[in-house]
Coordinates of C-alpha atoms in Angstrom, one line a residue:
Chain A
M324 CA 0.0 0.0 0.0
T325 CA 1.3 3.4 -0.8
D326 CA -0.2 6.9 -0.9
R327 CA 1.1 7.5 -4.4
P328 CA -1.8 8.3 -6.7
S329 CA -2.5 5.8 -9.4
A330 CA -1.6 6.6 -13.0
A331 CA -5.3 7.0 -13.7
D332 CA -5.8 9.5 -10.8
A333 CA -2.6 11.4 -11.7
S334 CA -3.7 11.7 -15.3
R335 CA -7.4 12.8 -14.8
R336 CA -8.1 16.0 -16.7
G337 CA -8.4 19.0 -14.3
P338 CA -9.8 22.5 -15.1
A339 CA -6.6 23.7 -16.9
A340 CA -6.6 20.6 -19.2
D341 CA -10.4 21.0 -19.8
A342 CA -9.8 24.6 -20.7
E343 CA -7.1 23.7 -23.2
L344 CA -9.5 21.0 -24.6
A345 CA -12.3 23.6 -24.9
L346 CA -10.0 25.7 -27.0
L347 CA -9.3 22.7 -29.3
L348 CA -12.9 21.7 -29.5
E349 CA -13.9 25.2 -30.3
V350 CA -11.6 25.5 -33.4
A351 CA -12.5 21.9 -34.4
G352 CA -16.2 22.6 -34.5
T353 CA -17.3 23.2 -38.1
P354 CA -18.8 25.1 -39.8
K355 CA -18.3 28.2 -37.8
P356 CA -18.9 30.9 -40.4
G357 CA -16.1 33.4 -40.9
N358 CA -13.7 31.7 -38.5
V359 CA -10.9 29.2 -38.8
D360 CA -12.3 25.7 -38.1
R361 CA -11.6 22.1 -38.8
A362 CA -12.6 22.6 -42.5
R363 CA -11.3 26.2 -43.1
D364 CA -8.1 28.2 -42.9
L365 CA -7.9 31.9 -43.4
A366 CA -5.0 33.3 -45.5
D367 CA -2.4 33.8 -42.8
L368 CA -4.2 32.2 -39.9
R369 CA -4.4 28.5 -40.0
F370 CA -5.9 25.6 -37.9
E371 CA -2.4 24.6 -36.8
H372 CA -1.8 28.1 -35.3
F373 CA -4.8 27.4 -33.0
L374 CA -3.5 24.0 -32.0
A375 CA -0.2 25.6 -31.0
G376 CA -2.0 28.5 -29.3
A377 CA -4.0 26.0 -27.2
V378 CA -1.0 24.0 -26.2
G379 CA 1.0 27.1 -25.4
A380 CA -1.7 28.5 -23.2
R381 CA -1.7 25.5 -20.9
P382 CA 0.9 26.8 -18.4
G383 CA -1.0 30.0 -17.8
L384 CA -4.2 28.0 -17.4
E385 CA -2.4 25.8 -14.9
R386 CA -1.4 29.0 -13.0
A387 CA -5.1 30.0 -12.9
A388 CA -6.0 26.6 -11.5
A389 CA -3.3 26.8 -8.9
G390 CA -4.5 30.1 -7.5
D391 CA -1.9 32.5 -8.9
P392 CA -3.1 36.0 -9.5
I393 CA -5.6 36.2 -12.4
G394 CA -3.7 38.9 -14.3
E395 CA -0.4 37.0 -14.2
A396 CA -2.1 33.7 -15.1
F397 CA -3.8 35.5 -18.1
E398 CA -0.6 37.1 -19.2
T399 CA 1.3 33.8 -19.0
A400 CA -1.5 32.1 -21.0
V401 CA -1.4 34.8 -23.7
A402 CA 2.4 34.7 -23.9
G403 CA 2.3 31.0 -24.4
M404 CA -0.5 31.2 -26.9
S405 CA 1.5 33.6 -28.9
E406 CA 4.4 31.2 -29.5
Q407 CA 3.2 30.5 -33.1
S408 CA 3.4 32.6 -36.3
G409 CA -0.3 33.1 -36.9
G410 CA -0.8 36.0 -34.5
N411 CA -3.7 36.3 -32.2
T412 CA -5.6 33.1 -32.0
Q413 CA -7.3 32.9 -28.6
F414 CA -6.8 36.1 -26.6
G415 CA -10.5 36.6 -26.0
C416 CA -11.1 32.9 -25.2
L417 CA -8.4 33.1 -22.5
L418 CA -9.8 36.3 -21.1
L419 CA -13.0 34.3 -20.4
L420 CA -11.4 31.0 -19.5
T421 CA -8.9 32.3 -16.9
P422 CA -11.5 33.3 -14.3
L423 CA -13.6 30.2 -15.2
V424 CA -10.7 27.9 -14.6
R425 CA -10.0 29.6 -11.3
A426 CA -13.6 29.3 -10.2
A427 CA -13.7 25.6 -11.2
A428 CA -10.5 24.8 -9.4
A429 CA -11.4 26.7 -6.3
D430 CA -14.7 25.0 -5.5
D431 CA -15.7 21.3 -5.3
R432 CA -19.3 22.3 -6.2
P433 CA -20.3 22.4 -9.9
L434 CA -19.1 25.5 -11.7
A435 CA -21.8 28.2 -11.4
P436 CA -22.2 31.9 -12.3
E437 CA -21.8 33.0 -8.7
G438 CA -18.4 31.3 -8.4
V439 CA -16.9 33.0 -11.5
A440 CA -18.6 36.3 -10.6
A441 CA -16.8 36.2 -7.3
V442 CA -13.5 35.6 -8.9
C443 CA -14.0 38.5 -11.3
E444 CA -15.1 40.9 -8.6
A445 CA -12.1 40.0 -6.4
T446 CA -9.6 41.1 -9.1
T447 CA -7.0 43.8 -8.2
V448 CA -5.1 46.6 -9.8
A449 CA -2.2 44.2 -10.3
D450 CA -4.5 41.9 -12.2
A451 CA -5.4 44.9 -14.5
A452 CA -1.7 45.5 -15.0
G453 CA -1.3 41.8 -16.1
F454 CA -4.2 42.2 -18.5
Y455 CA -2.5 45.3 -20.1
R456 CA 0.9 43.6 -20.2
A457 CA -0.7 40.7 -22.1
F458 CA -1.3 43.1 -25.1
E459 CA 2.4 43.3 -25.5
H460 CA 2.7 39.7 -26.5
V461 CA 0.3 39.8 -29.5
D462 CA -1.6 42.2 -31.7
V463 CA -5.3 42.2 -30.7
A464 CA -7.9 44.0 -32.8
V465 CA -9.7 46.4 -30.4
A466 CA -11.9 49.5 -30.8
D467 CA -10.7 53.0 -29.9
P468 CA -11.2 53.7 -26.2
P469 CA -14.2 55.9 -25.1
A470 CA -13.6 59.7 -25.0
G471 CA -11.4 60.7 -22.1
M472 CA -10.0 57.1 -21.7
D473 CA -6.9 57.4 -23.9
A474 CA -4.6 56.8 -20.9
L475 CA -6.2 53.4 -20.4
D476 CA -6.1 52.4 -24.1
V477 CA -5.2 48.7 -24.0
R478 CA -2.9 49.3 -27.0
R479 CA -0.6 51.2 -24.6
G480 CA 0.2 47.9 -22.9
A481 CA 2.4 48.2 -19.8
D482 CA 2.6 52.0 -20.4
A483 CA -0.9 52.3 -19.1
V484 CA 0.0 50.7 -15.8
P485 CA 0.7 54.1 -14.0
A486 CA -2.7 55.4 -15.1
L487 CA -4.3 52.2 -13.8
R488 CA -2.6 52.6 -10.4
E489 CA -3.5 56.3 -10.2
R490 CA -7.2 55.5 -10.8
E491 CA -7.0 52.3 -8.6
A492 CA -8.7 50.5 -11.5
T493 CA -9.0 46.7 -10.9
L494 CA -9.4 44.3 -13.8
F495 CA -13.1 44.1 -13.0
D496 CA -13.2 47.9 -13.2
V497 CA -11.5 47.8 -16.6
M498 CA -14.0 45.2 -17.8
A499 CA -16.9 47.2 -16.4
E500 CA -15.8 50.2 -18.4
S501 CA -15.5 48.1 -21.6
A502 CA -18.9 46.6 -21.0
E503 CA -20.7 50.0 -21.0
P504 CA -22.9 50.9 -23.9
I505 CA -20.8 52.5 -26.7
D506 CA -23.4 55.2 -27.7
E507 CA -26.4 57.1 -26.6
R508 CA -28.7 54.5 -28.2
G509 CA -27.5 52.0 -25.7
T510 CA -25.6 49.8 -28.1
P511 CA -24.0 47.1 -25.9
G512 CA -20.2 47.3 -25.2
D513 CA -17.6 44.5 -25.6
A514 CA -19.4 41.2 -25.4
N515 CA -16.5 39.4 -23.5
A516 CA -16.3 42.3 -20.9
R517 CA -20.1 41.9 -20.4
E518 CA -19.6 38.2 -19.6
W519 CA -17.1 39.2 -17.0
V520 CA -19.3 41.9 -15.4
E521 CA -22.6 40.0 -15.5
G522 CA -21.5 36.5 -14.3
F523 CA -21.1 34.9 -17.8
P524 CA -24.8 34.6 -18.6
R525 CA -24.4 33.8 -22.3
T526 CA -21.6 31.3 -21.5
F527 CA -23.7 29.4 -19.1
R528 CA -26.8 29.4 -21.3
A529 CA -24.7 28.1 -24.2
A530 CA -23.1 25.4 -22.0
E531 CA -26.6 24.2 -21.1
A532 CA -27.5 24.1 -24.7
I533 CA -24.4 22.0 -25.4
A534 CA -25.2 19.7 -22.6
R535 CA -28.8 19.2 -23.9
D536 CA -27.7 18.7 -27.5
D537 CA -26.8 15.3 -29.0
G538 CA -24.0 14.0 -31.2
P539 CA -20.2 14.7 -31.3
I540 CA -19.3 17.6 -29.1
A541 CA -17.5 19.5 -31.9
D542 CA -20.9 19.5 -33.8
R543 CA -22.6 20.8 -30.7
A544 CA -20.0 23.5 -30.5
A545 CA -20.8 24.6 -34.1
R546 CA -24.5 24.7 -33.3
A547 CA -23.9 26.7 -30.1
F548 CA -21.8 29.1 -32.1
L549 CA -24.6 29.8 -34.5
D550 CA -27.1 30.3 -31.7
L551 CA -24.8 32.8 -30.0
L552 CA -24.2 34.6 -33.3
A553 CA -27.9 34.9 -33.8
E554 CA -28.4 36.3 -30.3
A555 CA -26.1 39.4 -30.3
D556 CA -23.9 41.5 -32.6
D557 CA -20.3 40.1 -32.6
T558 CA -18.0 42.6 -31.1
L559 CA -15.0 41.8 -33.3
V560 CA -17.1 42.1 -36.5
R561 CA -18.4 45.5 -35.3
T562 CA -14.9 46.6 -34.5
Q563 CA -13.5 45.5 -37.9
H564 CA -16.5 46.1 -40.2
G565 CA -18.9 48.5 -38.4
P566 CA -22.4 48.1 -36.8
E567 CA -24.2 47.5 -40.1
V568 CA -22.2 44.4 -40.9
A569 CA -22.4 43.1 -37.3
R570 CA -26.2 43.4 -37.5
E571 CA -26.4 41.7 -40.9
V572 CA -24.3 38.8 -39.6
R573 CA -26.6 38.4 -36.6
E574 CA -29.7 38.5 -38.6
R575 CA -28.4 36.1 -41.2
A576 CA -27.3 33.7 -38.4
A577 CA -30.8 33.8 -37.0
E578 CA -32.1 32.4 -40.4
I579 CA -29.7 29.4 -40.5
D580 CA -31.5 26.1 -39.8
S581 CA -28.7 23.5 -40.2
L582 CA -25.0 23.0 -40.3
D583 CA -25.3 22.4 -44.0
E584 CA -26.8 25.9 -44.6
A585 CA -24.1 27.3 -42.4
A586 CA -21.3 25.8 -44.5
A587 CA -22.3 27.7 -47.6
W588 CA -22.4 30.9 -45.6
A589 CA -19.0 30.1 -44.1
D590 CA -17.3 30.4 -47.4
E591 CA -19.0 33.8 -48.1
L592 CA -18.0 35.3 -44.8
A593 CA -14.4 34.0 -45.1
E594 CA -14.1 35.6 -48.5
R595 CA -15.3 38.9 -47.1
G596 CA -12.9 38.7 -44.2
V597 CA -15.8 38.8 -41.7
N598 CA -14.6 37.0 -38.6
P599 CA -17.0 36.7 -35.7
G600 CA -14.2 36.0 -33.2
T601 CA -16.0 37.2 -30.0
T602 CA -18.7 34.7 -30.6
A603 CA -16.0 32.0 -30.9
D604 CA -14.6 33.2 -27.5
I605 CA -17.9 32.6 -25.8
T606 CA -18.3 29.2 -27.5
A607 CA -14.9 28.1 -26.1
A608 CA -16.0 29.3 -22.7
A609 CA -19.3 27.4 -23.0
L610 CA -17.4 24.3 -24.0
F611 CA -15.3 24.6 -20.9
V612 CA -18.3 24.9 -18.6
A613 CA -20.0 21.9 -20.4
L614 CA -16.8 19.8 -19.9
E615 CA -16.6 20.8 -16.2
R616 CA -20.2 19.8 -15.8
G617 CA -19.6 16.4 -17.1
V618 CA -20.3 16.5 -20.9
A619 CA -17.9 13.8 -22.2
V620 CA -15.8 13.6 -25.4
Chain B
M763 CA 14.8 43.3 -10.3
T764 CA 13.5 39.9 -9.4
D765 CA 14.5 36.3 -10.2
R766 CA 10.9 35.5 -11.1
P767 CA 10.7 34.3 -14.7
S768 CA 8.9 36.6 -17.1
A769 CA 5.5 35.5 -18.4
A770 CA 7.2 34.8 -21.8
D771 CA 9.9 32.6 -20.2
A772 CA 7.4 30.8 -18.0
S773 CA 5.2 30.0 -21.0
R774 CA 7.8 28.8 -23.6
R775 CA 6.9 25.4 -24.9
G776 CA 9.1 22.7 -23.4
P777 CA 9.4 19.1 -24.6
A778 CA 6.2 17.8 -23.0
A779 CA 4.2 20.6 -24.7
D780 CA 5.9 20.0 -28.0
A781 CA 5.1 16.3 -27.7
E782 CA 1.4 17.2 -27.1
L783 CA 1.5 19.6 -30.1
A784 CA 3.1 16.8 -32.2
L785 CA 0.1 14.6 -31.4
L786 CA -2.2 17.3 -32.5
L787 CA -0.3 18.2 -35.7
E788 CA -0.2 14.5 -36.6
V789 CA -3.9 14.1 -36.5
A790 CA -4.5 17.5 -38.2
G791 CA -2.3 16.6 -41.2
T792 CA -4.5 15.6 -44.1
P793 CA -4.9 13.4 -46.1
K794 CA -3.4 10.5 -44.1
P795 CA -5.0 7.6 -46.0
G796 CA -6.9 5.2 -43.7
N797 CA -6.5 7.3 -40.6
V798 CA -8.5 9.9 -38.7
D799 CA -7.3 13.3 -39.8
R800 CA -8.5 16.9 -40.1
A801 CA -10.9 15.9 -42.9
R802 CA -11.9 12.4 -41.9
D803 CA -13.5 10.6 -39.0
L804 CA -13.9 6.8 -38.7
A805 CA -17.2 5.4 -37.5
D806 CA -16.6 5.4 -33.8
L807 CA -13.2 7.1 -33.7
R808 CA -13.4 10.8 -34.3
F809 CA -11.0 13.8 -34.5
E810 CA -12.2 15.1 -31.2
H811 CA -11.2 11.8 -29.5
F812 CA -7.6 12.5 -30.7
L813 CA -7.8 16.1 -29.3
A814 CA -8.9 14.8 -25.9
G815 CA -6.3 12.0 -26.1
A816 CA -3.5 14.6 -26.7
V817 CA -4.6 16.9 -23.9
G818 CA -5.0 13.9 -21.5
A819 CA -1.5 12.6 -22.3
R820 CA 0.2 15.8 -21.2
P821 CA 0.7 15.0 -17.5
G822 CA 2.5 11.7 -18.4
L823 CA 4.6 13.6 -20.9
E824 CA 5.5 16.1 -18.2
R825 CA 6.5 13.2 -16.0
A826 CA 8.8 12.0 -18.8
A827 CA 10.3 15.5 -19.1
A828 CA 10.8 15.7 -15.3
G829 CA 12.8 12.6 -15.2
D830 CA 10.3 10.2 -13.6
P831 CA 10.7 6.5 -14.6
I832 CA 9.9 5.9 -18.3
G833 CA 7.4 3.1 -17.5
E834 CA 5.4 5.2 -15.0
A835 CA 5.5 8.3 -17.3
F836 CA 4.2 6.2 -20.2
E837 CA 1.5 4.5 -18.1
T838 CA 0.3 8.0 -16.9
A839 CA 0.3 9.3 -20.4
V840 CA -1.8 6.3 -21.7
A841 CA -4.2 6.6 -18.7
G842 CA -4.7 10.3 -19.5
M843 CA -5.0 9.6 -23.2
S844 CA -7.8 7.1 -22.5
E845 CA -10.1 9.7 -20.8
Q846 CA -12.3 9.9 -23.9
S847 CA -14.8 7.5 -25.4
G848 CA -13.1 6.7 -28.7
G849 CA -10.8 4.0 -27.4
N850 CA -7.1 3.8 -28.3
T851 CA -6.0 7.0 -30.1
Q852 CA -2.3 7.5 -29.4
F853 CA -0.9 4.5 -27.5
G854 CA 1.9 3.8 -30.1
C855 CA 2.7 7.5 -30.5
L856 CA 3.2 7.8 -26.7
L857 CA 5.4 4.7 -26.7
L858 CA 7.7 6.6 -29.1
L859 CA 7.3 10.1 -27.6
T860 CA 8.0 9.1 -24.0
P861 CA 11.7 8.3 -24.4
L862 CA 12.1 11.1 -27.0
V863 CA 10.7 13.7 -24.5
R864 CA 13.0 12.4 -21.8
A865 CA 16.0 12.6 -24.1
A866 CA 15.1 16.1 -25.2
A867 CA 14.6 17.3 -21.6
A868 CA 17.7 15.7 -20.3
D869 CA 20.2 17.3 -22.7
D870 CA 20.8 20.9 -23.8
R871 CA 22.2 19.7 -27.0
P872 CA 19.9 19.1 -30.0
L873 CA 17.9 15.9 -29.8
A874 CA 19.9 13.1 -31.5
P875 CA 19.6 9.3 -32.0
E876 CA 22.3 8.6 -29.4
G877 CA 20.4 10.5 -26.7
V878 CA 17.2 8.6 -27.1
A879 CA 19.0 5.3 -27.6
A880 CA 20.7 5.8 -24.2
V881 CA 17.3 6.5 -22.6
C882 CA 15.8 3.3 -24.1
E883 CA 18.8 1.2 -23.2
A884 CA 18.7 2.4 -19.6
T885 CA 15.1 1.2 -19.0
T886 CA 14.4 -1.3 -16.2
V887 CA 12.2 -4.2 -15.3
A888 CA 10.0 -1.6 -13.5
D889 CA 9.7 0.3 -16.7
A890 CA 8.6 -2.9 -18.4
A891 CA 6.0 -3.4 -15.7
G892 CA 4.6 0.2 -16.4
F893 CA 4.4 -0.6 -20.1
Y894 CA 2.3 -3.8 -19.3
R895 CA 0.1 -1.9 -16.9
A896 CA -0.6 0.7 -19.6
F897 CA -2.5 -2.0 -21.5
E898 CA -5.0 -2.1 -18.7
H899 CA -6.2 1.5 -19.5
V900 CA -7.2 0.9 -23.1
D901 CA -7.7 -1.8 -25.8
V902 CA -4.7 -2.0 -28.1
A903 CA -4.7 -4.0 -31.3
V904 CA -1.6 -6.3 -31.0
A905 CA -0.5 -9.5 -32.7
D906 CA -0.3 -12.8 -30.9
P907 CA 3.0 -13.2 -29.1
P908 CA 5.8 -15.5 -30.5
A909 CA 5.8 -19.2 -29.6
G910 CA 6.8 -19.7 -26.0
M911 CA 6.1 -16.0 -25.1
D912 CA 2.5 -16.4 -23.8
A913 CA 3.6 -15.4 -20.3
L914 CA 4.7 -12.0 -21.7
D915 CA 1.7 -11.4 -23.9
V916 CA 1.0 -7.7 -23.4
R917 CA -2.7 -8.4 -23.3
R918 CA -2.1 -10.0 -19.9
G919 CA -1.4 -6.4 -18.5
A920 CA -0.2 -6.4 -14.9
D921 CA -0.7 -10.2 -14.7
A922 CA 2.5 -10.5 -16.8
V923 CA 4.6 -8.6 -14.3
P924 CA 5.8 -11.6 -12.3
A925 CA 7.0 -13.2 -15.5
L926 CA 8.8 -10.0 -16.4
R927 CA 10.5 -10.0 -13.0
E928 CA 11.4 -13.7 -13.2
R929 CA 13.1 -13.1 -16.6
E930 CA 14.6 -9.8 -15.5
A931 CA 13.2 -8.3 -18.7
T932 CA 13.6 -4.5 -19.0
L933 CA 11.4 -2.4 -21.3
F934 CA 14.3 -2.4 -23.8
D935 CA 14.4 -6.2 -23.7
V936 CA 10.6 -6.3 -24.3
M937 CA 11.0 -4.0 -27.3
A938 CA 13.9 -6.0 -28.6
E939 CA 11.8 -9.1 -28.5
S940 CA 9.0 -7.4 -30.4
A941 CA 11.4 -6.0 -32.9
E942 CA 12.7 -9.5 -33.9
P943 CA 11.7 -10.8 -37.4
I944 CA 8.3 -12.5 -37.2
D945 CA 9.1 -15.4 -39.5
E946 CA 11.9 -17.4 -41.1
R947 CA 11.9 -15.1 -44.2
G948 CA 13.0 -12.3 -42.0
T949 CA 9.8 -10.2 -42.1
P950 CA 10.5 -7.3 -39.8
G951 CA 8.9 -7.2 -36.4
D952 CA 6.9 -4.4 -34.8
A953 CA 7.9 -1.1 -36.4
N954 CA 7.6 1.0 -33.2
A955 CA 9.7 -1.6 -31.3
R956 CA 12.3 -1.3 -34.0
E957 CA 12.5 2.4 -33.5
W958 CA 13.1 1.8 -29.8
V959 CA 15.9 -0.7 -30.4
E960 CA 17.6 1.0 -33.3
G961 CA 17.8 4.6 -32.2
F962 CA 14.7 5.8 -34.0
P963 CA 16.2 5.8 -37.5
R964 CA 12.9 6.3 -39.4
T965 CA 11.8 9.0 -36.9
F966 CA 14.9 11.1 -37.4
R967 CA 14.9 10.7 -41.2
A968 CA 11.3 11.8 -41.4
A969 CA 12.0 14.7 -39.1
E970 CA 14.8 15.8 -41.4
A971 CA 12.3 15.6 -44.3
I972 CA 9.8 17.7 -42.4
A973 CA 12.5 20.3 -41.7
R974 CA 13.5 20.4 -45.4
D975 CA 9.9 20.6 -46.6
D976 CA 8.0 23.8 -47.2
G977 CA 4.5 25.0 -46.3
P978 CA 2.2 24.5 -43.3
I979 CA 3.6 21.9 -40.9
A980 CA 0.4 19.9 -41.0
D981 CA 0.8 19.5 -44.8
R982 CA 4.5 18.5 -44.2
A983 CA 3.2 15.9 -41.8
A984 CA 0.9 14.4 -44.4
R985 CA 3.7 14.1 -46.9
A986 CA 6.0 12.6 -44.3
F987 CA 3.3 10.0 -43.5
L988 CA 3.0 9.0 -47.2
D989 CA 6.8 8.6 -47.5
L990 CA 6.9 6.5 -44.3
L991 CA 4.0 4.4 -45.6
A992 CA 5.9 3.8 -48.9
E993 CA 9.0 2.7 -47.1
A994 CA 7.8 -0.2 -44.9
D995 CA 4.8 -2.4 -44.3
D996 CA 2.6 -0.8 -41.6
T997 CA 2.6 -3.0 -38.5
L998 CA -1.0 -2.3 -37.5
V999 CA -2.3 -3.0 -41.0
R1000 CA -0.4 -6.3 -41.0
T1001 CA -1.8 -7.2 -37.6
Q1002 CA -5.4 -6.4 -38.6
H1003 CA -5.5 -7.4 -42.3
G1004 CA -2.5 -9.6 -42.9
P1005 CA 0.8 -9.3 -44.8
E1006 CA -0.7 -9.1 -48.3
V1007 CA -2.7 -6.0 -47.5
A1008 CA 0.2 -4.4 -45.7
R1009 CA 2.3 -4.9 -48.8
E1010 CA -0.4 -3.6 -51.1
V1011 CA -0.7 -0.5 -49.0
R1012 CA 3.0 0.1 -49.0
E1013 CA 3.2 -0.4 -52.8
R1014 CA 0.3 1.9 -53.5
A1015 CA 1.7 4.6 -51.2
A1016 CA 4.9 4.5 -53.2
E1017 CA 2.9 5.4 -56.4
I1018 CA 1.3 8.5 -54.8
D1019 CA 2.7 11.8 -56.1
S1020 CA 0.6 14.4 -54.4
L1021 CA -1.7 15.1 -51.5
D1022 CA -4.6 15.3 -54.0
E1023 CA -4.0 11.7 -55.2
A1024 CA -3.7 10.7 -51.6
A1025 CA -7.1 12.2 -50.8
A1026 CA -8.9 9.9 -53.2
W1027 CA -7.1 6.9 -51.8
A1028 CA -7.9 8.0 -48.2
D1029 CA -11.6 7.4 -48.8
E1030 CA -11.0 3.9 -50.2
L1031 CA -8.8 2.8 -47.3
A1032 CA -11.3 4.2 -44.7
E1033 CA -14.1 2.3 -46.4
R1034 CA -12.1 -0.9 -46.2
G1035 CA -11.2 -0.2 -42.5
V1036 CA -7.5 -0.3 -43.3
N1037 CA -5.8 2.0 -40.8
P1038 CA -2.0 2.4 -41.0
G1039 CA -1.7 3.5 -37.4
T1040 CA 1.9 2.5 -36.8
T1041 CA 3.0 4.9 -39.6
A1042 CA 1.0 7.6 -37.9
D1043 CA 2.9 6.9 -34.7
I1044 CA 6.2 7.4 -36.4
T1045 CA 4.9 10.6 -38.1
A1046 CA 4.0 12.0 -34.6
A1047 CA 7.4 11.1 -33.3
A1048 CA 9.0 12.8 -36.3
L1049 CA 6.9 15.9 -35.8
F1050 CA 8.2 16.1 -32.2
V1051 CA 11.8 15.8 -33.3
A1052 CA 11.2 18.5 -35.9
L1053 CA 9.7 20.9 -33.3
E1054 CA 12.5 20.2 -30.9
R1055 CA 15.0 21.1 -33.7
G1056 CA 13.3 24.4 -34.3
V1057 CA 10.7 23.9 -37.0
A1058 CA 8.1 26.5 -36.2
V1059 CA 4.3 26.4 -36.4

């Protein structure tokens, strides 16, 4: 008799491994119109870059699971993700997964919105600094900051840290700012930031849909992606192509009835360079929650 | 100034991460006639099972990199790989990758045949026991043992350990036995075992071909697979379909001039259930060596 864990116990997937697997299942799910998936590469951004991005992110995800500060864990995950030549593959996914992994690892109970909300609300100014430093590892497509917020433009990277400290802005505060409506008509702010601020409502709803769905999990991911795309304008599409295109994509997604219909549309979006990346981020987060809640591969 | 490693240093891919990435790139490479790849699933064995297998193997690969006994590291990798519902996805790949990861982690010099040969030759009876225990985690297609070797049939799993101890058979000895010609005409034995015993000659040659090749690494993997398939009968095909089919597959592979030609053949082999899995194992090992030697994704 020994206390040494068996090979089976030592090898059971924990939250960090499940998060990496969620990244892989997300990019494997096809068709995901406009995005790289199992069947489609973009010109300079290929499937293999996402594989390397997911593998590279694992040490940062392990740090999140181990209880290291969220900002450092996120920066480490992004730095590792960036060790491939395709550029930004999974920055937004990791922004959602880092607190989810922490919440899953910190609590024996099933992962729930309250748990991850508490993780997000407990973030510090140092976590915000880690988030800003993460932008130095990779080019991320972001919108211009709101008026008066130039000092906190994420594109400043570590140069923004003194301004963060001066304003005592935590990572939660930064996300709350990005989640604010972007105009007087109340157009919602960044969709990932809204997940952070609101307890990941779309992530958990999509995870429940994946759990209820049948068939291979990668196909469920593709269906979840289409449902998420039909439910709200994609932030990245709006940033890169404007609100009209974002609305068009949402409305078209709402008319899609099958993965076959989606496949034809996928080619059109890829040709136009319309890439609903934020919706893919939430799909990856939902896959993680589904895996944590026992959906099997 | 602190001694704390930067996020970039902490996140750089080490040998265990590269081995996991090699598993993913191997299954992503397409077409790989007869095997699951980015474009093809088999009936009950799908792409997503390979993704989960690769993620699950990581802790065992980390053990190999950390210097834990090869047999325990391999058993842990196989146990983790098996945490998906598709069955055996990467047992043979891991048999090759475990000593390669150890050799890469143990030496600052570029990974070379001498380094991995030394790791294999230094294995113990306890390592052999770990190898046998690994068969208890997953069903592996293997040939009947040679006459007089029933006590060491791998399908006995841990029940064979007393016989291993009695004969003082190390893991290297077990591989040497499996590498022996299987008949009086000198038909070569198990191709993976031959890599173990001979210093991974096909693995290193294929890695050099991958390094010399151009284009996306997953495409290079597909071409390396076809070259390996043309160079020797696939052990798994011979085990499952007999020597005639193994020879036919090798000869046909030698006639293939392009990935497009290979794609048409891939559908035919998949329909016949002919699965050159051992050649895929060596392809994954070659991808690992290529990554270790600086081929970038």
